[in-house]
Amino acid sequence: MLRALAKISVALGPRAAGWVRNMASHQLQVAPPEGLLKPLSVPNRLLLGPGPSNLAPRVLEAGGLQMIGHMHKEMYQIMDEIKQGIQYVFQTRNPLTLAISGSGHCALEAALVNLLEPGDSFLVGVNGIWGQRAMDIGERIGARVHPMIKDPGGHYTLQEVEEGLAQHKPVLLFLTHGESSSGILQPLDGYGELCHRYKCLLLVDSVASLGGAPLYMDQQGIDVLYTGAQKVLNGPPGTSPISFSDKAKNKIYTRKTKPVSFYLDMKWLANFWGCDDKPRMYHHTTPVTSLYCLRESLALIAEQGLENSWRQHREATAYLHGRLQGLGLQLFVRDPALRLPTVTTLAVPAGYDWRDIVSYLIDHFDIEITGGLGPSVGKVLRIGLLGCNATRENADRVTEALKEALQHCPKKKL
Amino acid sequence: MLRALAKISVALGPRAAGWVRNMASHQLQVAPPEGLLKPLSVPNRLLLGPGPSNLAPRVLEAGGLQMIGHMHKEMYQIMDEIKQGIQYVFQTRNPLTLAISGSGHCALEAALVNLLEPGDSFLVGVNGIWGQRAMDIGERIGARVHPMIKDPGGHYTLQEVEEGLAQHKPVLLFLTHGESSSGILQPLDGYGELCHRYKCLLLVDSVASLGGAPLYMDQQGIDVLYTGAQKVLNGPPGTSPISFSDKAKNKIYTRKTKPVSFYLDMKWLANFWGCDDKPRMYHHTTPVTSLYCLRESLALIAEQGLENSWRQHREATAYLHGRLQGLGLQLFVRDPALRLPTVTTLAVPAGYDWRDIVSYLIDHFDIEITGGLGPSVGKVLRIGLLGCNATRENADRVTEALKEALQHCPKKKL
Ligand SMILES: Cc1ncc(COP(=O)(O)O)c(C=O)c1O
Ligand SMILES: Cc1ncc(COP(=O)(O)O)c(C=O)c1O
């Protein structure tokens, strides 16, 4: 190391340029890490947790393409195609439709920092971790947050929502369509209309459901809808589609304060995504190659047809439910009408530690399933059949693996 | 389309499951977009603007790898290696070192939301667009922002900074190491020490300089340093290395209010990146494949050696400067000691419209260079030799292309 440092100062030569002058007084003190000298290798995993899912082959290919500039005209075209693809999968005609440069949480934060101002009343369905997160972010922004708390497995009826609206007069209601921590599919018919009667906007998280369960943004009167790239869309995490109704857009454009985030300021993003009529201006460097991937994810579902994708998930997941019940396992959500067709929750089988089962599957089969999350930890195991992974074959594979795990994992006497 | 819709409702069959019941009242109204039915194709571009740069071959390969889970142990190992790689390129031993899941602006916002509380005094060097952006974000957070405004091309002496510190008693000073909109390399020796004498933390943006110009986080007393993946590191945009000194960490862990962002809350991120001693908890889904790429970017520079990378940029850019001057062109930064060894700014040659020159290069050579940005628009052309693109060959290519552009682009009589 010392020899190497001596060589550097020679190599850099006389104090010719200013940046060399700076160096004279310093020496490298942190050596290159050993770990990085080994080549990267990643295992081959079948991702049957609640997401991320595996990349579809065409998405994988797009991820290996060379960069172009984030402001090249070809990139604007890709962004325009992404916008149209999102409008299709969301079933919306909203002009203010784009992808956030971040994960699902980042899209949630984008929705909240743009729609809420300090002091605004915010009604939140908290029936799992996602509502907790919405509440947390709302509080940071300084909104008056009113949680409607339910145990995992609960959902919200129109009547319950109406009571909340009447009592708290919120400007915004948050609901999770696919509550992936509990396995609940929240019904959405009538909620938008109800909110609008109370002058409230409806914000829906469809990170775990979009593409896997019917959703009609415009017809259901949803004002803000977001999802993530890494679930049914089989893309890499890092971009998150989002769309705003005219009502929501109006709230954004008439707010009194600037949103507290510049990175997520929707007026800037709308401009960069060509959603206003001004020339596009640099805002931040968008994740170019992740956007290639998102474009391909959306192209795949456009080719397949949304309704075929819904059916694929419904059928594969119904088949999985049958097979799991065949093993004597218990689905966590009792009412079949409320079961998410993407992520299945299973009551942790009596006598077992859920961690043993999860480890067994990854160690012996390279299959990922997961335990619960937030309030559902210890209560459930979660199996996701997402996008191209939603097949009977995968349902069979995970069922067989589970069967073996149940035979081999330690079981306490009850 | 109508035929297709009729088919769907048949295919979905009787109202067997709850999610079908919802559908009965709705119909697809937005058709799959035509544009998405065409295959994705991207042009082959030599990116010699101020970034993003081209992906190095090894990074490109990593971008084409299949997903694993964001919480798999192999992923934690990759994250640990990234952390060590960042410590090496930043020359720091800070335990609180990680990559933000977002672009350079996102890292800047992460620094500011974690370090500033409403009412805090914040001193900002505004000698180009990056200082403007820091000021904008600081204001949104509710800090008392004190800009030190200079024309593009200016930099800050120790004396000027000391006056600002004495007058405004800030908790934080922002400086841009590589001011890529003007081409200025801000000296950094002594600034950390000076700040600390005034009980101020020093935040440095090295998005456009890291890996291309000497920087010693610990020795220079920098409290927060961030960069982006898409410049010298030749990675895809979407992840941004950041590190915090113990002083900065202490400010974060003793603040009175929660940071306004959950996505960027450093206590959560520190935990997920294994920078505290608690077990890692899910925070958000990190951009797994972009992190593969970042790992490879850092591995490349660890293999090359930081000092060799600095020399490569210094030499290639000095060579470029010579060639440009050989064409009779004028470098925008007069003092050679203040010229950035990564991004070169050129005064727009008299009589030309800079847009014509930029377009000529992209249309005729598939080479990207850019105009100015923010306050330097119309004043400069910008050429970046970043990472693996920092070669004499590329300097020659862009010089020859420029020469031809100057012959063919319209020139006003002066
Ligand atoms: C329903 C739901 N909402 C939000 C998220 C958060 O998304 P991310 O982890 O990408 O931030 C998830 C991720 O699992 C989810 O399933
Ligand atoms: C010096 C500097 N700071 C910050 C940024 C912003 O980074 P991003 O565009 O990734 O948000 C850039 C990008 O060009 C930069 O050059």
mmCIF file with all atom_site columns, N, CA, C and O and ligand atoms in Angstrom, chain A residues 70 263 282-286, chain B residues 50-52 102-108 129-130 133 174 176-181 205-209 226 228-231 237-238 240 343 373 382, ligand 2:
data_model
loop_
_atom_site.group_PDB
_atom_site.id
_atom_site.type_symbol
_atom_site.label_atom_id
_atom_site.label_alt_id
_atom_site.label_comp_id
_atom_site.label_asym_id
_atom_site.label_entity_id
_atom_site.label_seq_id
_atom_site.pdbx_PDB_ins_code
_atom_site.Cartn_x
_atom_site.Cartn_y
_atom_site.Cartn_z
_atom_site.occupancy
_atom_site.B_iso_or_equiv
_atom_site.pdbx_formal_charge
_atom_site.auth_seq_id
_atom_site.auth_comp_id
_atom_site.auth_asym_id
_atom_site.auth_atom_id
_atom_site.pdbx_PDB_model_num
ATOM   1   N N  . HIS A 1 70  ? -31.111 11.123 -21.313 1.00 0.00 ? 70  HIS A N  1
ATOM   2   C CA . HIS A 1 70  ? -32.462 11.226 -20.747 1.00 0.00 ? 70  HIS A CA 1
ATOM   3   C C  . HIS A 1 70  ? -33.282 12.290 -21.453 1.00 0.00 ? 70  HIS A C  1
ATOM   4   O O  . HIS A 1 70  ? -34.492 12.341 -21.268 1.00 0.00 ? 70  HIS A O  1
ATOM   5   N N  . TYR A 1 263 ? -37.774 16.790 -5.830  1.00 0.00 ? 263 TYR A N  1
ATOM   6   C CA . TYR A 1 263 ? -37.617 15.577 -6.645  1.00 0.00 ? 263 TYR A CA 1
ATOM   7   C C  . TYR A 1 263 ? -38.982 15.050 -7.095  1.00 0.00 ? 263 TYR A C  1
ATOM   8   O O  . TYR A 1 263 ? -39.106 14.479 -8.177  1.00 0.00 ? 263 TYR A O  1
ATOM   9   N N  . TYR A 1 282 ? -35.185 20.152 -18.203 1.00 0.00 ? 282 TYR A N  1
ATOM   10  C CA . TYR A 1 282 ? -34.462 19.222 -17.331 1.00 0.00 ? 282 TYR A CA 1
ATOM   11  C C  . TYR A 1 282 ? -34.927 19.377 -15.891 1.00 0.00 ? 282 TYR A C  1
ATOM   12  O O  . TYR A 1 282 ? -34.961 20.481 -15.353 1.00 0.00 ? 282 TYR A O  1
ATOM   13  N N  . HIS A 1 283 ? -35.244 18.250 -15.264 1.00 0.00 ? 283 HIS A N  1
ATOM   14  C CA . HIS A 1 283 ? -35.614 18.257 -13.856 1.00 0.00 ? 283 HIS A CA 1
ATOM   15  C C  . HIS A 1 283 ? -34.628 17.393 -13.065 1.00 0.00 ? 283 HIS A C  1
ATOM   16  O O  . HIS A 1 283 ? -33.942 17.886 -12.192 1.00 0.00 ? 283 HIS A O  1
ATOM   17  N N  . HIS A 1 284 ? -34.553 16.113 -13.405 1.00 0.00 ? 284 HIS A N  1
ATOM   18  C CA . HIS A 1 284 ? -33.534 15.230 -12.833 1.00 0.00 ? 284 HIS A CA 1
ATOM   19  C C  . HIS A 1 284 ? -33.207 14.205 -13.905 1.00 0.00 ? 284 HIS A C  1
ATOM   20  O O  . HIS A 1 284 ? -33.918 14.116 -14.909 1.00 0.00 ? 284 HIS A O  1
ATOM   21  N N  . THR A 1 285 ? -32.136 13.450 -13.723 1.00 0.00 ? 285 THR A N  1
ATOM   22  C CA . THR A 1 285 ? -31.807 12.420 -14.701 1.00 0.00 ? 285 THR A CA 1
ATOM   23  C C  . THR A 1 285 ? -32.644 11.181 -14.411 1.00 0.00 ? 285 THR A C  1
ATOM   24  O O  . THR A 1 285 ? -32.470 10.542 -13.370 1.00 0.00 ? 285 THR A O  1
ATOM   25  N N  . THR A 1 286 ? -33.546 10.890 -15.316 1.00 0.00 ? 286 THR A N  1
ATOM   26  C CA . THR A 1 286 ? -34.451 9.746  -15.129 1.00 0.00 ? 286 THR A CA 1
ATOM   27  C C  . THR A 1 286 ? -33.672 8.427  -15.306 1.00 0.00 ? 286 THR A C  1
ATOM   28  O O  . THR A 1 286 ? -32.646 8.396  -15.983 1.00 0.00 ? 286 THR A O  1
ATOM   29  N N  . PRO B 1 50  ? -22.403 16.158 -20.337 1.00 0.00 ? 50  PRO B N  1
ATOM   30  C CA . PRO B 1 50  ? -22.013 16.176 -18.926 1.00 0.00 ? 50  PRO B CA 1
ATOM   31  C C  . PRO B 1 50  ? -22.595 15.005 -18.142 1.00 0.00 ? 50  PRO B C  1
ATOM   32  O O  . PRO B 1 50  ? -22.568 15.021 -16.904 1.00 0.00 ? 50  PRO B O  1
ATOM   33  N N  . GLY B 1 51  ? -23.112 14.014 -18.784 1.00 0.00 ? 51  GLY B N  1
ATOM   34  C CA . GLY B 1 51  ? -23.714 12.842 -18.151 1.00 0.00 ? 51  GLY B CA 1
ATOM   35  C C  . GLY B 1 51  ? -25.203 12.863 -18.377 1.00 0.00 ? 51  GLY B C  1
ATOM   36  O O  . GLY B 1 51  ? -25.774 13.937 -18.549 1.00 0.00 ? 51  GLY B O  1
ATOM   37  N N  . PRO B 1 52  ? -25.843 11.691 -18.434 1.00 0.00 ? 52  PRO B N  1
ATOM   38  C CA . PRO B 1 52  ? -25.262 10.373 -18.256 1.00 0.00 ? 52  PRO B CA 1
ATOM   39  C C  . PRO B 1 52  ? -24.220 10.026 -19.307 1.00 0.00 ? 52  PRO B C  1
ATOM   40  O O  . PRO B 1 52  ? -24.234 10.583 -20.402 1.00 0.00 ? 52  PRO B O  1
ATOM   41  N N  . GLY B 1 102 ? -32.367 6.675  -6.075  1.00 0.00 ? 102 GLY B N  1
ATOM   42  C CA . GLY B 1 102 ? -32.858 7.791  -6.864  1.00 0.00 ? 102 GLY B CA 1
ATOM   43  C C  . GLY B 1 102 ? -31.682 8.490  -7.516  1.00 0.00 ? 102 GLY B C  1
ATOM   44  O O  . GLY B 1 102 ? -30.528 8.073  -7.354  1.00 0.00 ? 102 GLY B O  1
ATOM   45  N N  . SER B 1 103 ? -31.955 9.573  -8.221  1.00 0.00 ? 103 SER B N  1
ATOM   46  C CA . SER B 1 103 ? -30.911 10.278 -8.963  1.00 0.00 ? 103 SER B CA 1
ATOM   47  C C  . SER B 1 103 ? -30.125 11.207 -8.040  1.00 0.00 ? 103 SER B C  1
ATOM   48  O O  . SER B 1 103 ? -30.362 11.260 -6.830  1.00 0.00 ? 103 SER B O  1
ATOM   49  N N  . GLY B 1 104 ? -29.199 11.949 -8.617  1.00 0.00 ? 104 GLY B N  1
ATOM   50  C CA . GLY B 1 104 ? -28.397 12.905 -7.852  1.00 0.00 ? 104 GLY B CA 1
ATOM   51  C C  . GLY B 1 104 ? -29.239 13.893 -7.062  1.00 0.00 ? 104 GLY B C  1
ATOM   52  O O  . GLY B 1 104 ? -28.949 14.190 -5.896  1.00 0.00 ? 104 GLY B O  1
ATOM   53  N N  . HIS B 1 105 ? -30.296 14.417 -7.678  1.00 0.00 ? 105 HIS B N  1
ATOM   54  C CA . HIS B 1 105 ? -31.192 15.327 -6.960  1.00 0.00 ? 105 HIS B CA 1
ATOM   55  C C  . HIS B 1 105 ? -31.807 14.669 -5.739  1.00 0.00 ? 105 HIS B C  1
ATOM   56  O O  . HIS B 1 105 ? -32.068 15.313 -4.734  1.00 0.00 ? 105 HIS B O  1
ATOM   57  N N  . CYS B 1 106 ? -32.076 13.380 -5.870  1.00 0.00 ? 106 CYS B N  1
ATOM   58  C CA . CYS B 1 106 ? -32.696 12.648 -4.775  1.00 0.00 ? 106 CYS B CA 1
ATOM   59  C C  . CYS B 1 106 ? -31.698 12.557 -3.621  1.00 0.00 ? 106 CYS B C  1
ATOM   60  O O  . CYS B 1 106 ? -32.077 12.695 -2.447  1.00 0.00 ? 106 CYS B O  1
ATOM   61  N N  . ALA B 1 107 ? -30.421 12.364 -3.945  1.00 0.00 ? 107 ALA B N  1
ATOM   62  C CA . ALA B 1 107 ? -29.393 12.318 -2.906  1.00 0.00 ? 107 ALA B CA 1
ATOM   63  C C  . ALA B 1 107 ? -29.242 13.686 -2.245  1.00 0.00 ? 107 ALA B C  1
ATOM   64  O O  . ALA B 1 107 ? -29.091 13.787 -1.024  1.00 0.00 ? 107 ALA B O  1
ATOM   65  N N  . LEU B 1 108 ? -29.291 14.739 -3.048  1.00 0.00 ? 108 LEU B N  1
ATOM   66  C CA . LEU B 1 108 ? -29.235 16.098 -2.482  1.00 0.00 ? 108 LEU B CA 1
ATOM   67  C C  . LEU B 1 108 ? -30.411 16.303 -1.525  1.00 0.00 ? 108 LEU B C  1
ATOM   68  O O  . LEU B 1 108 ? -30.260 16.800 -0.398  1.00 0.00 ? 108 LEU B O  1
ATOM   69  N N  . ILE B 1 129 ? -26.449 26.026 -11.595 1.00 0.00 ? 129 ILE B N  1
ATOM   70  C CA . ILE B 1 129 ? -27.769 25.448 -11.338 1.00 0.00 ? 129 ILE B CA 1
ATOM   71  C C  . ILE B 1 129 ? -27.825 24.609 -10.069 1.00 0.00 ? 129 ILE B C  1
ATOM   72  O O  . ILE B 1 129 ? -28.856 24.561 -9.398  1.00 0.00 ? 129 ILE B O  1
ATOM   73  N N  . TRP B 1 130 ? -26.713 23.949 -9.682  1.00 0.00 ? 130 TRP B N  1
ATOM   74  C CA . TRP B 1 130 ? -26.800 23.013 -8.554  1.00 0.00 ? 130 TRP B CA 1
ATOM   75  C C  . TRP B 1 130 ? -27.018 23.740 -7.243  1.00 0.00 ? 130 TRP B C  1
ATOM   76  O O  . TRP B 1 130 ? -27.783 23.282 -6.381  1.00 0.00 ? 130 TRP B O  1
ATOM   77  N N  . ARG B 1 133 ? -30.602 24.647 -7.110  1.00 0.00 ? 133 ARG B N  1
ATOM   78  C CA . ARG B 1 133 ? -31.453 23.520 -6.725  1.00 0.00 ? 133 ARG B CA 1
ATOM   79  C C  . ARG B 1 133 ? -31.380 23.275 -5.210  1.00 0.00 ? 133 ARG B C  1
ATOM   80  O O  . ARG B 1 133 ? -32.384 22.996 -4.571  1.00 0.00 ? 133 ARG B O  1
ATOM   81  N N  . PHE B 1 174 ? -23.472 24.357 1.630   1.00 0.00 ? 174 PHE B N  1
ATOM   82  C CA . PHE B 1 174 ? -23.482 23.538 0.400   1.00 0.00 ? 174 PHE B CA 1
ATOM   83  C C  . PHE B 1 174 ? -22.495 24.094 -0.614  1.00 0.00 ? 174 PHE B C  1
ATOM   84  O O  . PHE B 1 174 ? -22.551 25.281 -0.948  1.00 0.00 ? 174 PHE B O  1
ATOM   85  N N  . THR B 1 176 ? -20.546 22.888 -4.505  1.00 0.00 ? 176 THR B N  1
ATOM   86  C CA . THR B 1 176 ? -20.480 21.922 -5.597  1.00 0.00 ? 176 THR B CA 1
ATOM   87  C C  . THR B 1 176 ? -19.029 21.731 -5.997  1.00 0.00 ? 176 THR B C  1
ATOM   88  O O  . THR B 1 176 ? -18.379 22.701 -6.406  1.00 0.00 ? 176 THR B O  1
ATOM   89  N N  . HIS B 1 177 ? -18.529 20.518 -5.857  1.00 0.00 ? 177 HIS B N  1
ATOM   90  C CA . HIS B 1 177 ? -17.132 20.259 -6.216  1.00 0.00 ? 177 HIS B CA 1
ATOM   91  C C  . HIS B 1 177 ? -16.939 20.401 -7.726  1.00 0.00 ? 177 HIS B C  1
ATOM   92  O O  . HIS B 1 177 ? -16.122 21.195 -8.175  1.00 0.00 ? 177 HIS B O  1
ATOM   93  N N  . GLY B 1 178 ? -17.711 19.648 -8.490  1.00 0.00 ? 178 GLY B N  1
ATOM   94  C CA . GLY B 1 178 ? -17.615 19.750 -9.944  1.00 0.00 ? 178 GLY B CA 1
ATOM   95  C C  . GLY B 1 178 ? -18.845 20.464 -10.464 1.00 0.00 ? 178 GLY B C  1
ATOM   96  O O  . GLY B 1 178 ? -19.895 19.853 -10.645 1.00 0.00 ? 178 GLY B O  1
ATOM   97  N N  . GLU B 1 179 ? -18.728 21.779 -10.676 1.00 0.00 ? 179 GLU B N  1
ATOM   98  C CA . GLU B 1 179 ? -19.907 22.549 -11.105 1.00 0.00 ? 179 GLU B CA 1
ATOM   99  C C  . GLU B 1 179 ? -20.081 22.333 -12.608 1.00 0.00 ? 179 GLU B C  1
ATOM   100 O O  . GLU B 1 179 ? -19.559 23.092 -13.425 1.00 0.00 ? 179 GLU B O  1
ATOM   101 N N  . SER B 1 180 ? -20.825 21.306 -12.949 1.00 0.00 ? 180 SER B N  1
ATOM   102 C CA . SER B 1 180 ? -20.897 20.858 -14.336 1.00 0.00 ? 180 SER B CA 1
ATOM   103 C C  . SER B 1 180 ? -21.646 21.810 -15.249 1.00 0.00 ? 180 SER B C  1
ATOM   104 O O  . SER B 1 180 ? -21.553 21.692 -16.462 1.00 0.00 ? 180 SER B O  1
ATOM   105 N N  . SER B 1 181 ? -22.396 22.765 -14.703 1.00 0.00 ? 181 SER B N  1
ATOM   106 C CA . SER B 1 181 ? -23.064 23.713 -15.607 1.00 0.00 ? 181 SER B CA 1
ATOM   107 C C  . SER B 1 181 ? -22.104 24.826 -16.040 1.00 0.00 ? 181 SER B C  1
ATOM   108 O O  . SER B 1 181 ? -22.334 25.475 -17.062 1.00 0.00 ? 181 SER B O  1
ATOM   109 N N  . ASP B 1 205 ? -21.466 18.379 -3.216  1.00 0.00 ? 205 ASP B N  1
ATOM   110 C CA . ASP B 1 205 ? -21.988 17.673 -4.383  1.00 0.00 ? 205 ASP B CA 1
ATOM   111 C C  . ASP B 1 205 ? -20.812 17.268 -5.256  1.00 0.00 ? 205 ASP B C  1
ATOM   112 O O  . ASP B 1 205 ? -20.087 18.135 -5.754  1.00 0.00 ? 205 ASP B O  1
ATOM   113 N N  . SER B 1 206 ? -20.608 15.957 -5.419  1.00 0.00 ? 206 SER B N  1
ATOM   114 C CA . SER B 1 206 ? -19.531 15.508 -6.318  1.00 0.00 ? 206 SER B CA 1
ATOM   115 C C  . SER B 1 206 ? -20.094 14.663 -7.456  1.00 0.00 ? 206 SER B C  1
ATOM   116 O O  . SER B 1 206 ? -19.419 13.779 -7.978  1.00 0.00 ? 206 SER B O  1
ATOM   117 N N  . VAL B 1 207 ? -21.342 14.964 -7.843  1.00 0.00 ? 207 VAL B N  1
ATOM   118 C CA . VAL B 1 207 ? -21.982 14.166 -8.897  1.00 0.00 ? 207 VAL B CA 1
ATOM   119 C C  . VAL B 1 207 ? -21.141 14.158 -10.171 1.00 0.00 ? 207 VAL B C  1
ATOM   120 O O  . VAL B 1 207 ? -20.948 13.119 -10.799 1.00 0.00 ? 207 VAL B O  1
ATOM   121 N N  . ALA B 1 208 ? -20.586 15.323 -10.531 1.00 0.00 ? 208 ALA B N  1
ATOM   122 C CA . ALA B 1 208 ? -19.888 15.420 -11.807 1.00 0.00 ? 208 ALA B CA 1
ATOM   123 C C  . ALA B 1 208 ? -18.371 15.297 -11.674 1.00 0.00 ? 208 ALA B C  1
ATOM   124 O O  . ALA B 1 208 ? -17.660 15.393 -12.675 1.00 0.00 ? 208 ALA B O  1
ATOM   125 N N  . SER B 1 209 ? -17.865 15.093 -10.471 1.00 0.00 ? 209 SER B N  1
ATOM   126 C CA . SER B 1 209 ? -16.409 15.071 -10.291 1.00 0.00 ? 209 SER B CA 1
ATOM   127 C C  . SER B 1 209 ? -15.884 13.760 -9.706  1.00 0.00 ? 209 SER B C  1
ATOM   128 O O  . SER B 1 209 ? -14.747 13.386 -9.956  1.00 0.00 ? 209 SER B O  1
ATOM   129 N N  . TYR B 1 226 ? -22.080 13.340 -1.770  1.00 0.00 ? 226 TYR B N  1
ATOM   130 C CA . TYR B 1 226 ? -22.889 12.438 -2.601  1.00 0.00 ? 226 TYR B CA 1
ATOM   131 C C  . TYR B 1 226 ? -22.448 12.547 -4.041  1.00 0.00 ? 226 TYR B C  1
ATOM   132 O O  . TYR B 1 226 ? -21.820 13.525 -4.455  1.00 0.00 ? 226 TYR B O  1
ATOM   133 N N  . GLY B 1 228 ? -23.463 10.551 -8.239  1.00 0.00 ? 228 GLY B N  1
ATOM   134 C CA . GLY B 1 228 ? -24.466 9.800  -8.998  1.00 0.00 ? 228 GLY B CA 1
ATOM   135 C C  . GLY B 1 228 ? -23.783 8.645  -9.702  1.00 0.00 ? 228 GLY B C  1
ATOM   136 O O  . GLY B 1 228 ? -22.566 8.655  -9.876  1.00 0.00 ? 228 GLY B O  1
ATOM   137 N N  . ALA B 1 229 ? -24.569 7.661  -10.124 1.00 0.00 ? 229 ALA B N  1
ATOM   138 C CA . ALA B 1 229 ? -23.989 6.483  -10.772 1.00 0.00 ? 229 ALA B CA 1
ATOM   139 C C  . ALA B 1 229 ? -23.657 6.728  -12.242 1.00 0.00 ? 229 ALA B C  1
ATOM   140 O O  . ALA B 1 229 ? -22.875 5.989  -12.836 1.00 0.00 ? 229 ALA B O  1
ATOM   141 N N  . GLN B 1 230 ? -24.242 7.775  -12.825 1.00 0.00 ? 230 GLN B N  1
ATOM   142 C CA . GLN B 1 230 ? -24.266 7.887  -14.285 1.00 0.00 ? 230 GLN B CA 1
ATOM   143 C C  . GLN B 1 230 ? -23.182 8.766  -14.895 1.00 0.00 ? 230 GLN B C  1
ATOM   144 O O  . GLN B 1 230 ? -23.273 9.121  -16.059 1.00 0.00 ? 230 GLN B O  1
ATOM   145 N N  . LYS B 1 231 ? -22.180 9.146  -14.094 1.00 0.00 ? 231 LYS B N  1
ATOM   146 C CA . LYS B 1 231 ? -21.156 10.030 -14.651 1.00 0.00 ? 231 LYS B CA 1
ATOM   147 C C  . LYS B 1 231 ? -19.861 9.237  -14.795 1.00 0.00 ? 231 LYS B C  1
ATOM   148 O O  . LYS B 1 231 ? -19.808 8.327  -15.602 1.00 0.00 ? 231 LYS B O  1
ATOM   149 N N  . PRO B 1 237 ? -28.364 5.778  -14.528 1.00 0.00 ? 237 PRO B N  1
ATOM   150 C CA . PRO B 1 237 ? -28.899 6.689  -13.510 1.00 0.00 ? 237 PRO B CA 1
ATOM   151 C C  . PRO B 1 237 ? -29.936 5.951  -12.658 1.00 0.00 ? 237 PRO B C  1
ATOM   152 O O  . PRO B 1 237 ? -30.602 5.038  -13.153 1.00 0.00 ? 237 PRO B O  1
ATOM   153 N N  . GLY B 1 238 ? -30.051 6.335  -11.395 1.00 0.00 ? 238 GLY B N  1
ATOM   154 C CA . GLY B 1 238 ? -31.062 5.704  -10.550 1.00 0.00 ? 238 GLY B CA 1
ATOM   155 C C  . GLY B 1 238 ? -30.554 5.304  -9.180  1.00 0.00 ? 238 GLY B C  1
ATOM   156 O O  . GLY B 1 238 ? -31.349 4.961  -8.313  1.00 0.00 ? 238 GLY B O  1
ATOM   157 N N  . SER B 1 240 ? -27.518 6.632  -6.139  1.00 0.00 ? 240 SER B N  1
ATOM   158 C CA . SER B 1 240 ? -26.613 7.736  -5.820  1.00 0.00 ? 240 SER B CA 1
ATOM   159 C C  . SER B 1 240 ? -25.918 7.514  -4.484  1.00 0.00 ? 240 SER B C  1
ATOM   160 O O  . SER B 1 240 ? -26.544 7.602  -3.430  1.00 0.00 ? 240 SER B O  1
ATOM   161 N N  . VAL B 1 343 ? -15.871 17.547 -17.047 1.00 0.00 ? 343 VAL B N  1
ATOM   162 C CA . VAL B 1 343 ? -16.766 18.265 -17.957 1.00 0.00 ? 343 VAL B CA 1
ATOM   163 C C  . VAL B 1 343 ? -16.101 19.578 -18.370 1.00 0.00 ? 343 VAL B C  1
ATOM   164 O O  . VAL B 1 343 ? -15.742 20.391 -17.517 1.00 0.00 ? 343 VAL B O  1
ATOM   165 N N  . LEU B 1 373 ? -26.685 25.030 -18.911 1.00 0.00 ? 373 LEU B N  1
ATOM   166 C CA . LEU B 1 373 ? -27.797 24.579 -18.077 1.00 0.00 ? 373 LEU B CA 1
ATOM   167 C C  . LEU B 1 373 ? -28.040 25.655 -17.029 1.00 0.00 ? 373 LEU B C  1
ATOM   168 O O  . LEU B 1 373 ? -27.091 26.151 -16.405 1.00 0.00 ? 373 LEU B O  1
ATOM   169 N N  . ARG B 1 382 ? -20.956 22.118 -23.630 1.00 0.00 ? 382 ARG B N  1
ATOM   170 C CA . ARG B 1 382 ? -20.345 21.256 -22.608 1.00 0.00 ? 382 ARG B CA 1
ATOM   171 C C  . ARG B 1 382 ? -19.986 19.888 -23.175 1.00 0.00 ? 382 ARG B C  1
ATOM   172 O O  . ARG B 1 382 ? -20.805 19.236 -23.839 1.00 0.00 ? 382 ARG B O  1
HETATM 173 C C1 . LIG C 2 .   ? -22.880 18.512 -10.293 1.00 0.00 ? 2   LIG C C1 1
HETATM 174 C C2 . LIG C 2 .   ? -24.223 17.878 -10.419 1.00 0.00 ? 2   LIG C C2 1
HETATM 175 N N1 . LIG C 2 .   ? -25.028 17.840 -9.353  1.00 0.00 ? 2   LIG C N1 1
HETATM 176 C C3 . LIG C 2 .   ? -26.251 17.268 -9.402  1.00 0.00 ? 2   LIG C C3 1
HETATM 177 C C4 . LIG C 2 .   ? -26.723 16.715 -10.554 1.00 0.00 ? 2   LIG C C4 1
HETATM 178 C C5 . LIG C 2 .   ? -28.108 16.153 -10.551 1.00 0.00 ? 2   LIG C C5 1
HETATM 179 O O1 . LIG C 2 .   ? -28.150 14.783 -10.720 1.00 0.00 ? 2   LIG C O1 1
HETATM 180 P P1 . LIG C 2 .   ? -29.430 14.068 -11.353 1.00 0.00 ? 2   LIG C P1 1
HETATM 181 O O2 . LIG C 2 .   ? -29.662 14.640 -12.692 1.00 0.00 ? 2   LIG C O2 1
HETATM 182 O O3 . LIG C 2 .   ? -28.989 12.631 -11.371 1.00 0.00 ? 2   LIG C O3 1
HETATM 183 O O4 . LIG C 2 .   ? -30.575 14.301 -10.436 1.00 0.00 ? 2   LIG C O4 1
HETATM 184 C C6 . LIG C 2 .   ? -25.924 16.712 -11.696 1.00 0.00 ? 2   LIG C C6 1
HETATM 185 C C7 . LIG C 2 .   ? -26.428 16.099 -12.934 1.00 0.00 ? 2   LIG C C7 1
HETATM 186 O O5 . LIG C 2 .   ? -26.068 16.411 -14.015 1.00 0.00 ? 2   LIG C O5 1
HETATM 187 C C8 . LIG C 2 .   ? -24.636 17.317 -11.632 1.00 0.00 ? 2   LIG C C8 1
HETATM 188 O O6 . LIG C 2 .   ? -23.830 17.382 -12.698 1.00 0.00 ? 2   LIG C O6 1
#
